[in-house]
XYZ file of C-alpha atoms in Angstrom:
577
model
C -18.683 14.721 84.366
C -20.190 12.796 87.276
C -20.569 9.611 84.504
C -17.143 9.571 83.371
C -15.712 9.774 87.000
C -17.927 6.610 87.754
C -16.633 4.846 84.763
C -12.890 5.648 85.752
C -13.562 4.874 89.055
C -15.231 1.435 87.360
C -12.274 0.634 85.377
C -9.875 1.392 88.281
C -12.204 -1.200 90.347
C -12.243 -3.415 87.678
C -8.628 -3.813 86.737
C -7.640 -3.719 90.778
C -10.534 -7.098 90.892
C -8.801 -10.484 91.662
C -10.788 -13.615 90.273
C -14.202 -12.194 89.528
C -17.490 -14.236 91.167
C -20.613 -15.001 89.250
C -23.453 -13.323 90.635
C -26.481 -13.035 88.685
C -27.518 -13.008 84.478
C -30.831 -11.642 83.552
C -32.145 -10.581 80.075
C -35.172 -8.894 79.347
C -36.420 -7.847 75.871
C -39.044 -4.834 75.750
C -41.274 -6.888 74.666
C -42.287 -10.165 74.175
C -44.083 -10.134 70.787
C -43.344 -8.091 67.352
C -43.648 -7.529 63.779
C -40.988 -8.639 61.290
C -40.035 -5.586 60.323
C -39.476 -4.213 63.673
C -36.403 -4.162 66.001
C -36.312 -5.810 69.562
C -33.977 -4.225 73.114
C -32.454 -6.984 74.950
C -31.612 -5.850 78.066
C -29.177 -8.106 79.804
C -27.687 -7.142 82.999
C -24.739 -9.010 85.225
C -22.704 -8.314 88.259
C -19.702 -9.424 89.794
C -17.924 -9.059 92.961
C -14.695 -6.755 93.076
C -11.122 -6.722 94.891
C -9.281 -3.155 94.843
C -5.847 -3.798 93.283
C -4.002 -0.148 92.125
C -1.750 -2.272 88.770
C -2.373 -1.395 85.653
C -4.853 1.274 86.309
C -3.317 3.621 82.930
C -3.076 0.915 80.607
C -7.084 -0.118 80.784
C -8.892 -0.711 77.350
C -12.763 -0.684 77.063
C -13.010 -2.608 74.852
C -11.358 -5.489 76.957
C -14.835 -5.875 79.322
C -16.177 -9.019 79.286
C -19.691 -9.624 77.521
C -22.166 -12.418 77.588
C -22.293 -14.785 74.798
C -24.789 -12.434 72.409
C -23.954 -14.721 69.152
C -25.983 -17.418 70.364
C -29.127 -15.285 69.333
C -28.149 -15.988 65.401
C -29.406 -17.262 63.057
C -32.545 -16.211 64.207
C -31.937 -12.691 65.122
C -29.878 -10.193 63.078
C -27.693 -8.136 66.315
C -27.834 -4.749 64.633
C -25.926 -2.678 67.791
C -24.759 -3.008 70.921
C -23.782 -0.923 73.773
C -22.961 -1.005 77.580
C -22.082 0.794 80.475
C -21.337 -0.226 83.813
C -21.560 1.097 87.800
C -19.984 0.597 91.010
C -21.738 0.051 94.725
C -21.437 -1.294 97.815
C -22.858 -4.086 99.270
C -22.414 -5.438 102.696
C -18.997 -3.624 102.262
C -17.642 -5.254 99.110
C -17.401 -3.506 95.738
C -19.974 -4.962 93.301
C -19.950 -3.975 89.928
C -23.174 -3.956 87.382
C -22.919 -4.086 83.633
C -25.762 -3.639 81.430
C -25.584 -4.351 78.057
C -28.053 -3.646 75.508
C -28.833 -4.744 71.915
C -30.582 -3.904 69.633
C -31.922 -7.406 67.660
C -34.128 -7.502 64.095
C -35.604 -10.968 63.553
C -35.033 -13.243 60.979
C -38.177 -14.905 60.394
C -41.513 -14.743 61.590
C -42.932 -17.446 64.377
C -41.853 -18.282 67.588
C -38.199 -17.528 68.157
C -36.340 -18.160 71.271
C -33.110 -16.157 73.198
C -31.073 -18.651 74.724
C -29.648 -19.088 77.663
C -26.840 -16.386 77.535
C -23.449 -17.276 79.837
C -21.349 -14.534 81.429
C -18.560 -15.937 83.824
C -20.412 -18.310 85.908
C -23.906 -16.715 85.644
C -26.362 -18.004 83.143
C -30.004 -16.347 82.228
C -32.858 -17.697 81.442
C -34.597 -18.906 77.696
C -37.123 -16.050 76.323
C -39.298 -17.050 73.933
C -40.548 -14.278 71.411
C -43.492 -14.029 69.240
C -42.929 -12.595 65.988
C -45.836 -11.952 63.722
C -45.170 -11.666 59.886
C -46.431 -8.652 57.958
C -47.147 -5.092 59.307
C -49.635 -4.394 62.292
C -52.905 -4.322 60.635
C -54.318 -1.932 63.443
C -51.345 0.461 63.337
C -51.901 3.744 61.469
C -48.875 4.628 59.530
C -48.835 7.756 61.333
C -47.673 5.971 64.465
C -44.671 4.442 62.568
C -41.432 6.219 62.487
C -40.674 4.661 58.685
C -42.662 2.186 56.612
C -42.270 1.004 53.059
C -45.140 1.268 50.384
C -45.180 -0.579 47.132
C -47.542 -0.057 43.923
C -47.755 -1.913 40.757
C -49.597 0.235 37.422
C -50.763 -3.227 36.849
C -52.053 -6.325 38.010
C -51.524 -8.619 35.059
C -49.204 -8.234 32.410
C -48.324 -10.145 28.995
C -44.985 -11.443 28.517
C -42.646 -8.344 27.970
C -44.863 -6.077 29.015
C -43.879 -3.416 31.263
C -44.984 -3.119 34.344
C -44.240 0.090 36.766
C -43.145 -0.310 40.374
C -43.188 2.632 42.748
C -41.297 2.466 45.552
C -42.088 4.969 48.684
C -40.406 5.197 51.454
C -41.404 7.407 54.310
C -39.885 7.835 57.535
C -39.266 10.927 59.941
C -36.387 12.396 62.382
C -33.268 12.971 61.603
C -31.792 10.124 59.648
C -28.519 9.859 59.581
C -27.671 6.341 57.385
C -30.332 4.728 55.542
C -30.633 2.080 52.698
C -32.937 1.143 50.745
C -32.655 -2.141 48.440
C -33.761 -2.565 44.716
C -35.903 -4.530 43.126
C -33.957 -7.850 41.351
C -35.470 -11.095 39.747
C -33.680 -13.589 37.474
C -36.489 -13.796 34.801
C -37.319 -9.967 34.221
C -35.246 -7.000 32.716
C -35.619 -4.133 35.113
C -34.548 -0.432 34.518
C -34.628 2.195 36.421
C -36.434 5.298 35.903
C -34.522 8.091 36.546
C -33.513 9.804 39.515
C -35.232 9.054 42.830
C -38.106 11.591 43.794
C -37.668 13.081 47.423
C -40.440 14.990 48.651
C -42.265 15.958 52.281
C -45.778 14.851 53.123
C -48.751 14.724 55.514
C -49.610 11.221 56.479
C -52.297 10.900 59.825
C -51.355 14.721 61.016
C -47.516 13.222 61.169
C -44.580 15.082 58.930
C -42.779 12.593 56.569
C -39.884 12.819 54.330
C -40.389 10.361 51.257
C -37.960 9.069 49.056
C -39.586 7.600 45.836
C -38.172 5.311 43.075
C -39.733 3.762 40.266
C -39.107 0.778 37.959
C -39.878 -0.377 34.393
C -40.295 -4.317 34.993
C -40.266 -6.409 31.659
C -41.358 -9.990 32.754
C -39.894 -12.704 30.715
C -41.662 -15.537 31.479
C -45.179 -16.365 31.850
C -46.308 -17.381 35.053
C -46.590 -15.659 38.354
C -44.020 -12.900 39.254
C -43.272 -12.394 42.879
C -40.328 -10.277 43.401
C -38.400 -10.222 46.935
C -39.053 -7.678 49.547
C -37.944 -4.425 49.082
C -35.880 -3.518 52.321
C -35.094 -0.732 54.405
C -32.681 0.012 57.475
C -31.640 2.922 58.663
C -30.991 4.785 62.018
C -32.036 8.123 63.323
C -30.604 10.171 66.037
C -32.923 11.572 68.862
C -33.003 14.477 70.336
C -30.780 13.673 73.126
C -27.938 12.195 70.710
C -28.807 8.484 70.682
C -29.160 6.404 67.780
C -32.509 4.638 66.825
C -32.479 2.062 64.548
C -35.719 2.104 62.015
C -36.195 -0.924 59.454
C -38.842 -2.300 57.581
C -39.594 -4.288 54.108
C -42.686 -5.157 51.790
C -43.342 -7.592 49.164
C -45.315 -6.934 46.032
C -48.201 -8.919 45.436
C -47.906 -11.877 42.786
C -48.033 -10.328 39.324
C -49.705 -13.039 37.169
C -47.505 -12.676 33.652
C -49.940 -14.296 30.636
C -48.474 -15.687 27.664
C -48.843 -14.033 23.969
C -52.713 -14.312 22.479
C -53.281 -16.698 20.365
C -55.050 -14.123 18.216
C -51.187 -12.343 17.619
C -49.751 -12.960 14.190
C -47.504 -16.248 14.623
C -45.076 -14.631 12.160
C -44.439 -11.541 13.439
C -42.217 -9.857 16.417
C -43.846 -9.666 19.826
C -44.778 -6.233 20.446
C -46.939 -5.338 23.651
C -46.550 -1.342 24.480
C -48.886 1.309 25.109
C -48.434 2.902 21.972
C -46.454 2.384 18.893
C -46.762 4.729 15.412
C -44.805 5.201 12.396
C -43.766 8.269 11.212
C -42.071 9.399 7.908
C -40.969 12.622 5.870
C -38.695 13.134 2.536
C -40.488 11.907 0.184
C -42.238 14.633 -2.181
C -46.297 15.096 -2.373
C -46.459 14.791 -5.295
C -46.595 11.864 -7.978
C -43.610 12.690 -9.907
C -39.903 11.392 -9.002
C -37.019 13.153 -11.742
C -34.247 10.385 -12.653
C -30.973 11.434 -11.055
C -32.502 13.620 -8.437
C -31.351 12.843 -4.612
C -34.006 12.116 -1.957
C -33.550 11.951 1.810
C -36.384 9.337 3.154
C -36.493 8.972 7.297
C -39.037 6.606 8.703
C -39.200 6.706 12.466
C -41.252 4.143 14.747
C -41.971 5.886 18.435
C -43.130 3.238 20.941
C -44.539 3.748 24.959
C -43.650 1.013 26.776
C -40.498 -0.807 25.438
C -37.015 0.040 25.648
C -35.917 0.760 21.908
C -33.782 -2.352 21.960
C -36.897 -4.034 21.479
C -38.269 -2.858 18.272
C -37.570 -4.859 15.020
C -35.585 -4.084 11.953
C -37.287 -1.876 9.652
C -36.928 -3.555 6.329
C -38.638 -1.740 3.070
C -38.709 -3.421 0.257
C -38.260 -0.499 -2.444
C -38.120 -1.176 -6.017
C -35.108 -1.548 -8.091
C -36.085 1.733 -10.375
C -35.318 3.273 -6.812
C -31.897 2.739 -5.327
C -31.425 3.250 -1.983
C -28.786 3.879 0.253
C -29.804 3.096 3.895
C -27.622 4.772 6.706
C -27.115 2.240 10.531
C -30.443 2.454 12.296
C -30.370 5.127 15.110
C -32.584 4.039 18.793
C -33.003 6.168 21.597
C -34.441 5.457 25.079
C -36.006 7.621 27.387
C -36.970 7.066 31.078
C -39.832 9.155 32.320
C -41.875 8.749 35.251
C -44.825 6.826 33.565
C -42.685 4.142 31.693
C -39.619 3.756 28.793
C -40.391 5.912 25.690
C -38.674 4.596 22.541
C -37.528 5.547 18.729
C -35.863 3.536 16.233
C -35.125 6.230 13.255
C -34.044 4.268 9.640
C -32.823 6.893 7.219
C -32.005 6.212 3.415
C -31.146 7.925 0.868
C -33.370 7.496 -2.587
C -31.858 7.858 -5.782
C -34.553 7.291 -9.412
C -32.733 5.374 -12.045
C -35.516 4.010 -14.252
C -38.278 6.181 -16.037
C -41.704 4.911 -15.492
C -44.163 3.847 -12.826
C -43.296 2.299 -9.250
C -44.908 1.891 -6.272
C -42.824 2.333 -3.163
C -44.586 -0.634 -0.771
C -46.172 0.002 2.827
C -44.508 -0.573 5.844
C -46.430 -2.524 8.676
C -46.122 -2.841 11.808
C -47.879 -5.140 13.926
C -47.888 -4.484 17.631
C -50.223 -5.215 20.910
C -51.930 -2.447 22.598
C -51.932 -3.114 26.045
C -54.194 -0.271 26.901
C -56.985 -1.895 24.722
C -55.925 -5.140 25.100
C -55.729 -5.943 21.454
C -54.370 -6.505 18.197
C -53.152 -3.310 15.999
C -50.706 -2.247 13.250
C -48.829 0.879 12.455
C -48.544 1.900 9.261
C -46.597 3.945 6.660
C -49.437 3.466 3.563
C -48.065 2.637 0.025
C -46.680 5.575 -2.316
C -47.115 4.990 -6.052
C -45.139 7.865 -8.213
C -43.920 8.241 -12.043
C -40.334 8.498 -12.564
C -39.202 11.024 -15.060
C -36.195 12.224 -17.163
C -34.849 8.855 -18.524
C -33.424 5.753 -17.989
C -30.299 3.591 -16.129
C -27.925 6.200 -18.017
C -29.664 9.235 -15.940
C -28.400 8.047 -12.650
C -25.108 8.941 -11.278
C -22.292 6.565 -9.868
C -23.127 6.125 -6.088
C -21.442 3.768 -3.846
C -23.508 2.462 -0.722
C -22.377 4.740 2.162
C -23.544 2.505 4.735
C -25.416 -0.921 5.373
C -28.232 -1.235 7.415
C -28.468 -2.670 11.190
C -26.820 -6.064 10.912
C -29.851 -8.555 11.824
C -30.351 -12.595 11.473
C -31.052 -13.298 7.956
C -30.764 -9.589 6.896
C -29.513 -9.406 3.152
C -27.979 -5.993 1.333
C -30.945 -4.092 0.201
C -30.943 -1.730 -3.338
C -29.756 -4.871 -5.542
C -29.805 -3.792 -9.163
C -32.703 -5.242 -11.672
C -36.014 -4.588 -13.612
C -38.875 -3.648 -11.431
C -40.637 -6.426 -12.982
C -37.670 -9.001 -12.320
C -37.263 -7.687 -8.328
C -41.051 -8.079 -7.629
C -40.709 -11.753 -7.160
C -36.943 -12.132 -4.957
C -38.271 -9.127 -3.039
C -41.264 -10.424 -2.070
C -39.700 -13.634 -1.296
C -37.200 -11.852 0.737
C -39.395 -10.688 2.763
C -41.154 -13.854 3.708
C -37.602 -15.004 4.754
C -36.549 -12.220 6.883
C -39.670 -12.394 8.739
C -39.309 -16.635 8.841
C -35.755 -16.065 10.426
C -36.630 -13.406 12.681
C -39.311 -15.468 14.222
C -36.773 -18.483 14.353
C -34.024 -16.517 16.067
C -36.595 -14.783 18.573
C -37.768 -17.869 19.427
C -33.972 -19.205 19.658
C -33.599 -16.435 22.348
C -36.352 -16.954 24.392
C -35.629 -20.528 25.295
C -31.539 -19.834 26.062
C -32.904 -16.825 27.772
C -35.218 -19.424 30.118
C -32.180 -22.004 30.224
C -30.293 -19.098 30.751
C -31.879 -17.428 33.843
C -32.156 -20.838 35.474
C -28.841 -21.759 35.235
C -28.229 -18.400 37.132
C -29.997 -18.974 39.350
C -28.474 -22.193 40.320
C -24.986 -20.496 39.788
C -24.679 -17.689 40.965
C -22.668 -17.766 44.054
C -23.729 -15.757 47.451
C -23.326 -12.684 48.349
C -22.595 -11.215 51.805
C -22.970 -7.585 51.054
C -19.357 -6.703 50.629
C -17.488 -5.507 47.131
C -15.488 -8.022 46.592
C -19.013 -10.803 46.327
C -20.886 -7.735 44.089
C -17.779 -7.206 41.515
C -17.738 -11.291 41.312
C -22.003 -11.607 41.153
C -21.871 -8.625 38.242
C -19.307 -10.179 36.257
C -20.792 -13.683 36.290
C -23.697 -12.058 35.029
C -22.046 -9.917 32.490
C -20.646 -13.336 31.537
C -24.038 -15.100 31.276
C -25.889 -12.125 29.730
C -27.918 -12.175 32.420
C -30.935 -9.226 32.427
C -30.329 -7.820 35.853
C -27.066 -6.569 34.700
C -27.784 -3.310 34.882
C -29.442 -3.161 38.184
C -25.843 -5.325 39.595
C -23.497 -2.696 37.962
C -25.716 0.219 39.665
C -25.486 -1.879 43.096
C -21.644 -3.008 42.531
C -20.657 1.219 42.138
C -22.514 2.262 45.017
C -20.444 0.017 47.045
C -17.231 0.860 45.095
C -18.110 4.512 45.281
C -19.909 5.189 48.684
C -19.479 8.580 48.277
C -21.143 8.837 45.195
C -24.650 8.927 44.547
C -26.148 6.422 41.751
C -29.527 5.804 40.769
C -29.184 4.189 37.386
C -26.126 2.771 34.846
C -26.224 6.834 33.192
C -24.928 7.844 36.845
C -22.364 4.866 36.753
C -21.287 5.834 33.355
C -21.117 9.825 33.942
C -19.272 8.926 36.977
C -16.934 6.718 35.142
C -16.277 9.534 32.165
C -15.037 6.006 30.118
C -16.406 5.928 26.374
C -15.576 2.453 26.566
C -18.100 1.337 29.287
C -20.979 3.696 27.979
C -19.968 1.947 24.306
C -19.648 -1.459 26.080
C -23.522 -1.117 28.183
C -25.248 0.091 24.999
C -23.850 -3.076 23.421
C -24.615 -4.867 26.240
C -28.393 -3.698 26.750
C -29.239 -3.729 23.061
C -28.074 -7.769 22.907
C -30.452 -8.431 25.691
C -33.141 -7.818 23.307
C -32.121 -8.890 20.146
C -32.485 -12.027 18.154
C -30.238 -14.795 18.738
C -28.453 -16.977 16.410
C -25.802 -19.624 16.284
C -23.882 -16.542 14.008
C -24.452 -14.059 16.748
C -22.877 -16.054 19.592
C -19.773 -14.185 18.817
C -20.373 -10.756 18.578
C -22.277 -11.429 22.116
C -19.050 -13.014 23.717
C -17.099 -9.767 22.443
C -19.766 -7.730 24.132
C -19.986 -9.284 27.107
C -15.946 -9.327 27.199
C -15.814 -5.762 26.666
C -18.322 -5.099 29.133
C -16.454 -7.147 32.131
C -12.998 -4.992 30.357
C -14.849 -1.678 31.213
C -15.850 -2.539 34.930
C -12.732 -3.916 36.127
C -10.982 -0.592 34.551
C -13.642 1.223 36.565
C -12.637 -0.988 39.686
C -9.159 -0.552 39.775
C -8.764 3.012 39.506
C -11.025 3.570 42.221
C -11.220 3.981 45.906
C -13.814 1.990 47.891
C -15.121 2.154 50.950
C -15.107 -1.108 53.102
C -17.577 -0.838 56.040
C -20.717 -0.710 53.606
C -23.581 -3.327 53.832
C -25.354 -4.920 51.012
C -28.487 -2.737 50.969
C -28.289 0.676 48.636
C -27.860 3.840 49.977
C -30.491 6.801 50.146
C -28.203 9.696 51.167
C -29.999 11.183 53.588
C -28.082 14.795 53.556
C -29.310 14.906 50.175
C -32.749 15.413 50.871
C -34.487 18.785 52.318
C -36.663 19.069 55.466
């Protein structure tokens, strides 16, 4: 009560004041040296002399006081808040009023920064020079810091396309009331997200902490060294007695040296580096005997830790022509868990015998790089040799091909009609021409896929946090095929839909309840990892077209909030104390 009399009894002064003299300017930070992470108080405090005058003493606006010139503190400083208040006394029997305003400031940059001379009416203050050190303070225990961000890597060197986990922690205490937190983005890796953020309490240095964890699957996809930006956080917690504290802080992963493919890997062959990969099969009887005419149901699944399914190769099985076979479209599945991507690519065909006598249904091989042992291996579906029985061509019954298999580069219609004798030969040289154009095309893909990222890099235009920059950044990448596609959509909704609370494209998608953008992101996703060829260039423009169709659909018939920064949110009331 006695405050807001004062500050009436300001504003009456204030309005009443003829011409207003210049007194005195001073600013004083709390201190004169900091971390990058942390947030500076700039004090700065002027006066001025007052006349009473009783006009316009019901028509005052706050917001109408006079400040000092705080913008001259950019670029160096980021002004995150800034408040005032005021009071009245009397000196020498005029009315002087005091205003103190205080900000709240987050460097820029580490070194030695400088607040200028500030200018209020005719009073000026003096340069202060501050010290800001980069990094975290080496001798501070985390327990002493109200939030702090922690990075870890499952890995300190990966291969090309290998995966490589991220963890992101981020611990801070009090009651937070807005808080963001960014994600990880780099134009030459594919990142997904692995599932829903983790929120948990903990005990760090005898001091309470509520931790918000995300993790990352991180596919590098060009050698070198890997150095993604700084993970950031700001947020700001309320006290105890109602004001507002601002907390911020950010950490860089180390350089992640990415190493080329061994020499030692098969030149001819897909590169595969996962933690696992095996080949499983069932249908086929145990026997050695196959009846003409009889229907058989063969399903051949590969199962791979460690790449998203959009990675694994066409299985192609080379069966012979005594067998037809009927092969239905290629089913893949990806699954997020905490430890990485868990794949399946599942190829089921359906096996008729038309020709009596001996065949020999050939292996299937795999080759793939463990990257737990750190070498070569191959999984394997082992020859089957059986006897066909119960006649010849006239045994087998009319069957149309219900299906072709998974359109690929150089892929040709399998089941062609012939002696087994005759089909040994084209099969075999088949084969050696699938694999010669799969190599080609990969190799096709990784060098527009370098040209690619570089010329996004160099294009893509800047963003200042709002929706309007985010829509326009995620459909130039949808229109480049650019990998962090994903990771833009999931940032793009969260500022579309502040309310809402995404963690990966699934949330966008169940949010959106549109078949056509969960159609349009599979198709999307699975061309990021599939051969390119001069033929394909189409079919990617249509998916990329029907991708950019699905968001602006999702754009327009939704409701956006305006006043949200560029960082994403952690929802605070979403996690328990």
């Amino acid at each position: 009560m006695v405050n807001n009399l004062l500050s009436s009894l300001f504003c009456l002064l204030f309005l009443l004041s003829g011409p207003l003299l210049a007194n005195e300017l001073t600013a004083e930070p709390d201190r004169d040296q900091l971390y990058e992470g942390e947030v500076l108080t700039l004090t700065v405090k002027g006066s001025m002399n007052i006349e009473l005058n009783l006009s316009n003493l019901f028509n005052f606006d706050l917001s109408q006081l006079p400040s000092p010139n705080i913008e001259q503190v950019e670029p160096d400083f980021e002004i995150l808040a800034r408040n005032q208040r005021y009071s009245v006394q009397t000196v020498n029997g005029d009315m002087v009023g005091e205003i103190t305003w205080t900000y709240q400031l987050a460097p820029t940059r580490s070194g030695t920064l400088t607040i200028p001379a500030l200018k209020f009416k005719e009073a000026t203050s003096k340069p202060v020079t501050i010290e800001v050190v980069s990094g975290t303070p080496p001798d501070q225990p985390d327990a002493s810091r109200d939030s702090f961000v922690e990075l870890s890597a499952d890995k300190a060197e990966v291969y090309v396309q290998e995966q490589l986990v991220l963890t992101v922690q981020l611990y801070f205490s009090g009651n937070l009331i807005r808080g963001e937190l960014s994600d990880p983005q780099h134009p030459d890796a594919i990142i997904e997200s692995l599932g829903k953020q983790r929120e948990f309490t903990t005990q760090r240095g005898g001091k309470r902490y509520r931790v918000v964890e995300r993790r990352y699957a991180i596919f590098p996809q060009t050698p070198g060294d890997l150095e993604l930006p700084a993970i950031r956080f700001e947020g700001q917690v309320r006290e105890a007695n109602g004001t507002l504290r601002f907390l911020r802080d950010s950490q860089q992963l180390y350089p992640v040296q990415v190493k080329s493919v061994p020499a030692d890997y098969p030149a001819d062959q897909p590169w595969l580096p996962a933690d696992s990969l095996a080949l499983a099969e069932d249908g086929l009887p145990d026997n050695d005997v196959l009846t003409a005419g009889s229907n058989l149901t063969r399903n051949i699944v590969m199962q791979a830790a460690g790449l998203p399914s959009e990675a694994l190769p066409p299985l192609t099985v080379a069966y012979p022509s005594a067998l037809r076979h009927y092969p239905e479209q290629p089913r893949r599945a990806t699954e997020p868990t905490q430890d990485g991507l868990e794949s399946t690519l599942q190829l089921e065909a359906a096996l008729v015998p038309v020709h009596s006598g001996e065949i020999t249904i050939p292996e299937v091989r795999v080759p793939w790089w463990n990257t737990q042992t750190d070498q070569l291996e191959a999984a394997v579906l082992p020859a089957r040799s059986y006897r066909i029985e119960g006649g010849g061509t006239a045994a087998a019954p009319a069957v149309n091909e219900p299906s072709q298999p998974e359109p690929t580069a150089g892929q040709t219609p399998e089941g062609s009609p012939g002696t087994d004798a005759d089909s040994r030969s084209p099969w075999l040289w088949t084969t050696l021409l699938l694999g010669s154009l799969w190599l080609i095309t990969v190799a096709l893909w990784w060098f527009s896929r370098r040209k690619q990222a570089a010329s996004e890099v160099n294009d893509t235009p800047p963003v200042n946090g709002n929706e309007k920059d985010r829509f326009v950044q995620l459909t130039t990448a949808i229109q480049s095929g650019a990998p962090e596609t994903p990771v833009l959509l999931v940032r793009w909704a969260r500022e579309r839909f502040p309310e809402t609370n995404f963690n990966d494209t699934s949330d966008v998608v169940r949010h959106s309840n549109s078949r056509d953008l969960d159609e349009a992101l599979r198709d999307f996703q699975a061309s990021l990892y599939a051969a390119k060829t001069p033929e394909s260039a189409n079919s990617d423009k249509t998916v990329r077209d029907n991708l950019a169709k699905a968001v602006t659909q999702l754009r327009q018939g939704g409701v956006r909030k305006e006043d949200q920064n560029g960082l994403a949110p952690l929802y605070p009331a979403g996690l328990s104390s």
